[in-house]
Every structure is written in C-alpha cells, then in structure tokens.
PDB file of C-alpha atoms in Angstrom:
ATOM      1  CA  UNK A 314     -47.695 -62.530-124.763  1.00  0.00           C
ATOM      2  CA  UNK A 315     -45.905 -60.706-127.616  1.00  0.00           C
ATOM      3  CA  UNK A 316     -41.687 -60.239-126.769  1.00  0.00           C
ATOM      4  CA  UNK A 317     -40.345 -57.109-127.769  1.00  0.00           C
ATOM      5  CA  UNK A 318     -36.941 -57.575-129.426  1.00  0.00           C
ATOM      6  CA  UNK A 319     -34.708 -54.467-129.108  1.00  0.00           C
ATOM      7  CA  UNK A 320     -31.107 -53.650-131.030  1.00  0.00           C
ATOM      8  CA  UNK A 321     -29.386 -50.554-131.975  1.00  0.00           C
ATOM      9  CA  UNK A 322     -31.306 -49.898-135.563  1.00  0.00           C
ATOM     10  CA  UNK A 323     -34.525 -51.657-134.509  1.00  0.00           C
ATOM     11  CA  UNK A 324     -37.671 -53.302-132.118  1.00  0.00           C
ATOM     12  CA  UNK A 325     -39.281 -56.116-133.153  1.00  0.00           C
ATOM     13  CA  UNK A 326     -42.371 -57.262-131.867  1.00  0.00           C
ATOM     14  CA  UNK A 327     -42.026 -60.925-131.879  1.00  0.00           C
ATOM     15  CA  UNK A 328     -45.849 -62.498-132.400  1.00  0.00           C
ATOM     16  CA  UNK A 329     -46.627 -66.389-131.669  1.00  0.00           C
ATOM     17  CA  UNK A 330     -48.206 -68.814-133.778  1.00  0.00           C
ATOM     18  CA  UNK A 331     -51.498 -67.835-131.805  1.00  0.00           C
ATOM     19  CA  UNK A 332     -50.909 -64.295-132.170  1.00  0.00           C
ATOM     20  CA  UNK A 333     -49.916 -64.324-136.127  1.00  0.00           C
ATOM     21  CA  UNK A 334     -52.868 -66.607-136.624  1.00  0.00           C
ATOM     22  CA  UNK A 335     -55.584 -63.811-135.079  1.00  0.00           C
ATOM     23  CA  UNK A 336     -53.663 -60.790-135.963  1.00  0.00           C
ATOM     24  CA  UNK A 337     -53.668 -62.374-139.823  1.00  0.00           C
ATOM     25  CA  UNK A 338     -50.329 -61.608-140.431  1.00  0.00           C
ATOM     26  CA  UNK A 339     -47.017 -63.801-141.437  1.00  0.00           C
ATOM     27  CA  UNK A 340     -44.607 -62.611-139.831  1.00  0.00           C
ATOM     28  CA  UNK A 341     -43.093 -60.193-137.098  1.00  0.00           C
ATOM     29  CA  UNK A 342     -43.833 -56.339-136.570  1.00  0.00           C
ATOM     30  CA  UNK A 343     -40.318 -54.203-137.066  1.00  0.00           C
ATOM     31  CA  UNK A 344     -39.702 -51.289-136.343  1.00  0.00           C
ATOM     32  CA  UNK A 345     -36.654 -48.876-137.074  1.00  0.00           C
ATOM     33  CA  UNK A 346     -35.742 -47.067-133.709  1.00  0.00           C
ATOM     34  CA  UNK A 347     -35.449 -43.531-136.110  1.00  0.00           C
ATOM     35  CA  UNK A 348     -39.828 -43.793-136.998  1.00  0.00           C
ATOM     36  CA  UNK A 349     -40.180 -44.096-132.894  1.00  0.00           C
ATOM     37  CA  UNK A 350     -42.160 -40.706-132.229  1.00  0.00           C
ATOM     38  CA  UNK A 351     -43.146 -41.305-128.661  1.00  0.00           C
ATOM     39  CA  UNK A 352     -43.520 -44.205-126.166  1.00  0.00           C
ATOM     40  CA  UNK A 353     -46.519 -43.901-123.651  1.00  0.00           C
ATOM     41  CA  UNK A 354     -47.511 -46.161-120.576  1.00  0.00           C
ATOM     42  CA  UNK A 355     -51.402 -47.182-120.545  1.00  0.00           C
ATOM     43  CA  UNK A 356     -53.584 -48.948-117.812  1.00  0.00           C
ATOM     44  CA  UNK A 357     -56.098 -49.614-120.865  1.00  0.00           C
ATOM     45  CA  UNK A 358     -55.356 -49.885-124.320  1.00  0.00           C
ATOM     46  CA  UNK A 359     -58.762 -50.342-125.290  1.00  0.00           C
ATOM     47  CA  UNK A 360     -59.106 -46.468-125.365  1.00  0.00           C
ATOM     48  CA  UNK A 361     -56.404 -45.775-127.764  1.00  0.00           C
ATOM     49  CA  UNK A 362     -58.159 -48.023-130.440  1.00  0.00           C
ATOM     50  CA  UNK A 363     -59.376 -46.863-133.135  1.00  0.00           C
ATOM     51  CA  UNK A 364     -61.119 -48.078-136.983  1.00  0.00           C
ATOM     52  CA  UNK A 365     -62.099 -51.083-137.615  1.00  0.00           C
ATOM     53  CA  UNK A 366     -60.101 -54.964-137.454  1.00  0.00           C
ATOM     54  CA  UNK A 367     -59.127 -55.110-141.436  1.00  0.00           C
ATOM     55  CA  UNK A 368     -57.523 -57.479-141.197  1.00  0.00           C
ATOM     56  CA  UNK A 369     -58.131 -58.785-137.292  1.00  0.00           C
ATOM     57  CA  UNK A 370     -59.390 -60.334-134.574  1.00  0.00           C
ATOM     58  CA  UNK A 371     -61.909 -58.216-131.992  1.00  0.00           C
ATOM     59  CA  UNK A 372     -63.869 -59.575-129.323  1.00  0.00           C
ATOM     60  CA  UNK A 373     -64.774 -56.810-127.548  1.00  0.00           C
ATOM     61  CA  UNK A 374     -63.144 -56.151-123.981  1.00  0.00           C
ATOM     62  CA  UNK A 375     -61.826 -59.446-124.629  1.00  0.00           C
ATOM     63  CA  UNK A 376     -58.911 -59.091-127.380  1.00  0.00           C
ATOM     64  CA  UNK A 377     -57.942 -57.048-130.180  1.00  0.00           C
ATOM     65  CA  UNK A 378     -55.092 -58.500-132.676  1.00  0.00           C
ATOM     66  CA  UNK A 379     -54.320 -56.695-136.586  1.00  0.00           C
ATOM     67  CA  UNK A 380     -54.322 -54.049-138.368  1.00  0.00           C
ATOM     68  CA  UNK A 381     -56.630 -51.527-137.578  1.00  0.00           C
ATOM     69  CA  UNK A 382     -57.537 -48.640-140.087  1.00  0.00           C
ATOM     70  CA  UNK A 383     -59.125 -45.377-139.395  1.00  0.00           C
ATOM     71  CA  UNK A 384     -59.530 -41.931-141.016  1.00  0.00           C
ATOM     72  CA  UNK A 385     -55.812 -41.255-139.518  1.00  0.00           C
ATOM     73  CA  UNK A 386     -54.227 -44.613-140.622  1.00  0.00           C
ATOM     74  CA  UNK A 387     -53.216 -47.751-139.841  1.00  0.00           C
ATOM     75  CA  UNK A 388     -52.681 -49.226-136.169  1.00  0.00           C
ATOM     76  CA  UNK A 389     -50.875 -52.480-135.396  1.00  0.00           C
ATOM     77  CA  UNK A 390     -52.572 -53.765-132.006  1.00  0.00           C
ATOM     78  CA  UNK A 391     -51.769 -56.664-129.726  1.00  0.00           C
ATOM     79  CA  UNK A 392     -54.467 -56.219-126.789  1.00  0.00           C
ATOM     80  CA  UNK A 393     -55.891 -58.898-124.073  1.00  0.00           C
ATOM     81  CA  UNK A 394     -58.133 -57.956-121.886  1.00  0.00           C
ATOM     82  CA  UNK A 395     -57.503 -54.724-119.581  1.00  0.00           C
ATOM     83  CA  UNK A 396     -54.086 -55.099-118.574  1.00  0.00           C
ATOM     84  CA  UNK A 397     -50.987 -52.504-118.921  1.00  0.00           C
ATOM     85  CA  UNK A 398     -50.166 -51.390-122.217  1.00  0.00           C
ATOM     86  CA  UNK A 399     -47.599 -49.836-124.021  1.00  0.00           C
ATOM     87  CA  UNK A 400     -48.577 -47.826-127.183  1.00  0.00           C
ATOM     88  CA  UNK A 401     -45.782 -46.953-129.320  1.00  0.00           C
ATOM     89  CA  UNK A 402     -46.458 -43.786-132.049  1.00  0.00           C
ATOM     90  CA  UNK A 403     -44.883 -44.047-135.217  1.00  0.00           C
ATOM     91  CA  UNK A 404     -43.439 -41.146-137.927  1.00  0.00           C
ATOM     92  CA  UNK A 405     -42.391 -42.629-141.002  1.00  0.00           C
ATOM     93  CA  UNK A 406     -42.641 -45.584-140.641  1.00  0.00           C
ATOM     94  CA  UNK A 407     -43.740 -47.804-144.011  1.00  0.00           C
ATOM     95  CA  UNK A 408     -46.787 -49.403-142.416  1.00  0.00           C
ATOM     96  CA  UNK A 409     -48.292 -48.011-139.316  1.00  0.00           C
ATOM     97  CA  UNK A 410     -49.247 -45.019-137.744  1.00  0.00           C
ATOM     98  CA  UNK A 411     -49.248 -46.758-133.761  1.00  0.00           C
ATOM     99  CA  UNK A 412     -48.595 -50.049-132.398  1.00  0.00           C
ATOM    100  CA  UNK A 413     -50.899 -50.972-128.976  1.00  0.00           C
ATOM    101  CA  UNK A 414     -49.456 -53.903-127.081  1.00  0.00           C
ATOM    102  CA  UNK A 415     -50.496 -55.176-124.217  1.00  0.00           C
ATOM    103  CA  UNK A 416     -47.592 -56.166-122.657  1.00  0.00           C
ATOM    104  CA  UNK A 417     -46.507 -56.121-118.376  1.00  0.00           C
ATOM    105  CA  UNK A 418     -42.965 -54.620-119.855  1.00  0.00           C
ATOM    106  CA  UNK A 419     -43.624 -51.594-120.989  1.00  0.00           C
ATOM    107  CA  UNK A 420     -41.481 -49.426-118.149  1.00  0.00           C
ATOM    108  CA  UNK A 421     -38.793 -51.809-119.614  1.00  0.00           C
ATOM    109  CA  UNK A 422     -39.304 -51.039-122.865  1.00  0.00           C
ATOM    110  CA  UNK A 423     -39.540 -47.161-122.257  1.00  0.00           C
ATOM    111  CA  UNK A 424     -36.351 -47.091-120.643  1.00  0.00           C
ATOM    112  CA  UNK A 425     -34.292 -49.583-122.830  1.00  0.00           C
ATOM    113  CA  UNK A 426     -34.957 -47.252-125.320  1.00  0.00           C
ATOM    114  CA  UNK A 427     -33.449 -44.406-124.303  1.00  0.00           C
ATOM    115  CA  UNK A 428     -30.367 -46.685-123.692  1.00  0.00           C
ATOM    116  CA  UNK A 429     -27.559 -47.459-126.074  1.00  0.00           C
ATOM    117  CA  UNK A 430     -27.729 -51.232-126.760  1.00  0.00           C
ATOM    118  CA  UNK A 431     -25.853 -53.348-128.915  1.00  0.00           C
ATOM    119  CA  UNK A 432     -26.562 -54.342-132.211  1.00  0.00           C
ATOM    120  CA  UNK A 433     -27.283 -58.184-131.286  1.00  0.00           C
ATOM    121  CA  UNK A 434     -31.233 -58.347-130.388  1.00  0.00           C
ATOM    122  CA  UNK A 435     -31.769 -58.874-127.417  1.00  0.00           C
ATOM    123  CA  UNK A 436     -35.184 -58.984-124.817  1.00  0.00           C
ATOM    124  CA  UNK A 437     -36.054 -55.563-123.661  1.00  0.00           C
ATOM    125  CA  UNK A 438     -35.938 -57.051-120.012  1.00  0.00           C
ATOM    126  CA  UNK A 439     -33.288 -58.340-120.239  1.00  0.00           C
ATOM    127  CA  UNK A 440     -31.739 -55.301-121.137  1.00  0.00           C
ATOM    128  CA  UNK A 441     -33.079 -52.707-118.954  1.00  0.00           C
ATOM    129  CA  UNK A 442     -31.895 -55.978-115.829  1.00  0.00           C
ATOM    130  CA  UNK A 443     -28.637 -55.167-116.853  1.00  0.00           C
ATOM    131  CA  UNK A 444     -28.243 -51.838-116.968  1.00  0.00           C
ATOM    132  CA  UNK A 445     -29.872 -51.583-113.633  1.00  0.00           C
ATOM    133  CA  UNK A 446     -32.844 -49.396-114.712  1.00  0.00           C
ATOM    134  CA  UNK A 447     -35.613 -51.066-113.224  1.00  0.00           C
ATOM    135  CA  UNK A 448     -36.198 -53.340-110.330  1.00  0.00           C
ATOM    136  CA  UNK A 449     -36.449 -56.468-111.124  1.00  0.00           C
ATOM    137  CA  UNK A 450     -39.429 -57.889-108.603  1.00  0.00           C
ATOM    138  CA  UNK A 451     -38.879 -61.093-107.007  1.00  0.00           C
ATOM    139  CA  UNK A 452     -40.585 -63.991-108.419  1.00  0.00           C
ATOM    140  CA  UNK A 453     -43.913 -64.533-106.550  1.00  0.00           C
ATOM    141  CA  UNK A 454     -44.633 -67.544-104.263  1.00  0.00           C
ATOM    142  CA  UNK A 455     -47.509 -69.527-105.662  1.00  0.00           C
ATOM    143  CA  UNK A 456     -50.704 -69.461-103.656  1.00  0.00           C
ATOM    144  CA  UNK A 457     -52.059 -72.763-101.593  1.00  0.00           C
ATOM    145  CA  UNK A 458     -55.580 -72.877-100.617  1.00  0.00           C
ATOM    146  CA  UNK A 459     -56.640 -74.720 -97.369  1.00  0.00           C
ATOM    147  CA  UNK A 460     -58.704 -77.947 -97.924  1.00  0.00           C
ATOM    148  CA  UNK A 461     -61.790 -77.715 -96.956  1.00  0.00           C
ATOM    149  CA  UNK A 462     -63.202 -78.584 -93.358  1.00  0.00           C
ATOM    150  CA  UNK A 463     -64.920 -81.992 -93.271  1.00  0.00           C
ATOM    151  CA  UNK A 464     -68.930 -81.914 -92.694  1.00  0.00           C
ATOM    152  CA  UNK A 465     -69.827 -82.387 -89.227  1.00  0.00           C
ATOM    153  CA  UNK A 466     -71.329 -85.377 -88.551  1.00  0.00           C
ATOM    154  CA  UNK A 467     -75.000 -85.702 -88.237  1.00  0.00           C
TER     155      UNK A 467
END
C-alpha cells in the first residue's frame, strides 16, 4: 500500500519497490499542495480510469499501476482490487491530470489537507490522529477458527 506523505508545500505519494517496479517509474509521485483541484472519496476506482497503461501494469479488476494516457491527459494510478479510493484532480501540475490511489486513508487525507501542517513530512494519519479529526478505530482482534470435530467412530 502506497503512504501518502503530507507537508505544508507538498504530498508525496511514497511507492514501494513492488509498486515502482509495476507502475515503471523511479521514483516517488509529488505533488505541490497549490495544483490540488479537488479531493474525492471512491468505493471503486476502477470507474475513474481512463486510456490506456503507457507505461503500466493492468490486470483487469485485479490492479492498475502507471501512467495512464487518454484524450484528456495523463493519470497517475495506484489501484488493487475494489477497495476505497481516493482520486486526487490536478491543475497545473507538470505531469498529471489525476492521481487514483487505492488507499483505506483517504478521509485522512481529505481532511489533513484542509489543515495547516508543518513543513516536516509527515504520514497523513498521523496527522489528521493528532489534530483529532478522525477516529482512530481500535485495532481489530484477530479471528480464531474452531478445530474441527473429530469423525465419529464407525
């Protein structure tokens, strides 16, 4: 899973080895705060692809990691499977038009942005935990399964 990065001038979308390695890229996705147009929440991310992987990764319903270009420009896109998204819409900014990540910390992200933060980076969690913007769920307690009855004897 990508981690979003988040200072005062910019969010970085921090990709590992896995990630850069399907997504075809070298390094890091950044993003200056100022080309953020709009930030929306999405159940499925798979709708708000669009072109063709050039260059990226696509097995379909599956994943989706690169660039992707269309007739309106290029998309940076970080999906697995259908889980909550975030899709970010850019204006000006050097290299993409959108960025689609799938990521479970998107209502973080949405509301550490509209919060001042310093100009250390710092996990988007981590700062919307401490300026007491969302709840913070507890952790969950892992699942046992019975063993299974012995066969009657015959």
């Amino acid at each position: 899973m990508v981690t979003l990065l988040l200072d005062s001038t910019q969010l970085e979308v921090v990709l590992s080895g896995a990630e850069r390695a399907m997504a075809f890229r070298k390094g890091n996705v950044v993003i200056e705060r100022s080309t953020i147009a709009k930030v929306q929440l999405t159940e499925d991310a798979w709708t708000w692809l669009r072109g063709i992987p050039s260059p990226g990764t696509h097995l379909r319903g599956v994943v989706a990691m690169g660039t992707w270009k269309s007739a309106g420009g290029e998309d940076f896109a970080i999906i697995r499977r259908h889980r909550p998204s975030v899709v970010i819409d850019l204006d000006g900014h050097p290299e993409f038009q959108r960025v689609i990540l799938t990521t479970r910390h998107g209502l973080a992200l949405v509301q550490a942005l509209r919060v001042e933060v310093a100009a250390e980076a710092a996990d988007v969690v981590e700062i919307a935990a401490e300026t007491g913007t969302i709840p913070v769920p507890p952790a969950k307690k892992p699942r046992t399964r019975k063993a299974p009855a012995a066969a009657p004897a015959v």
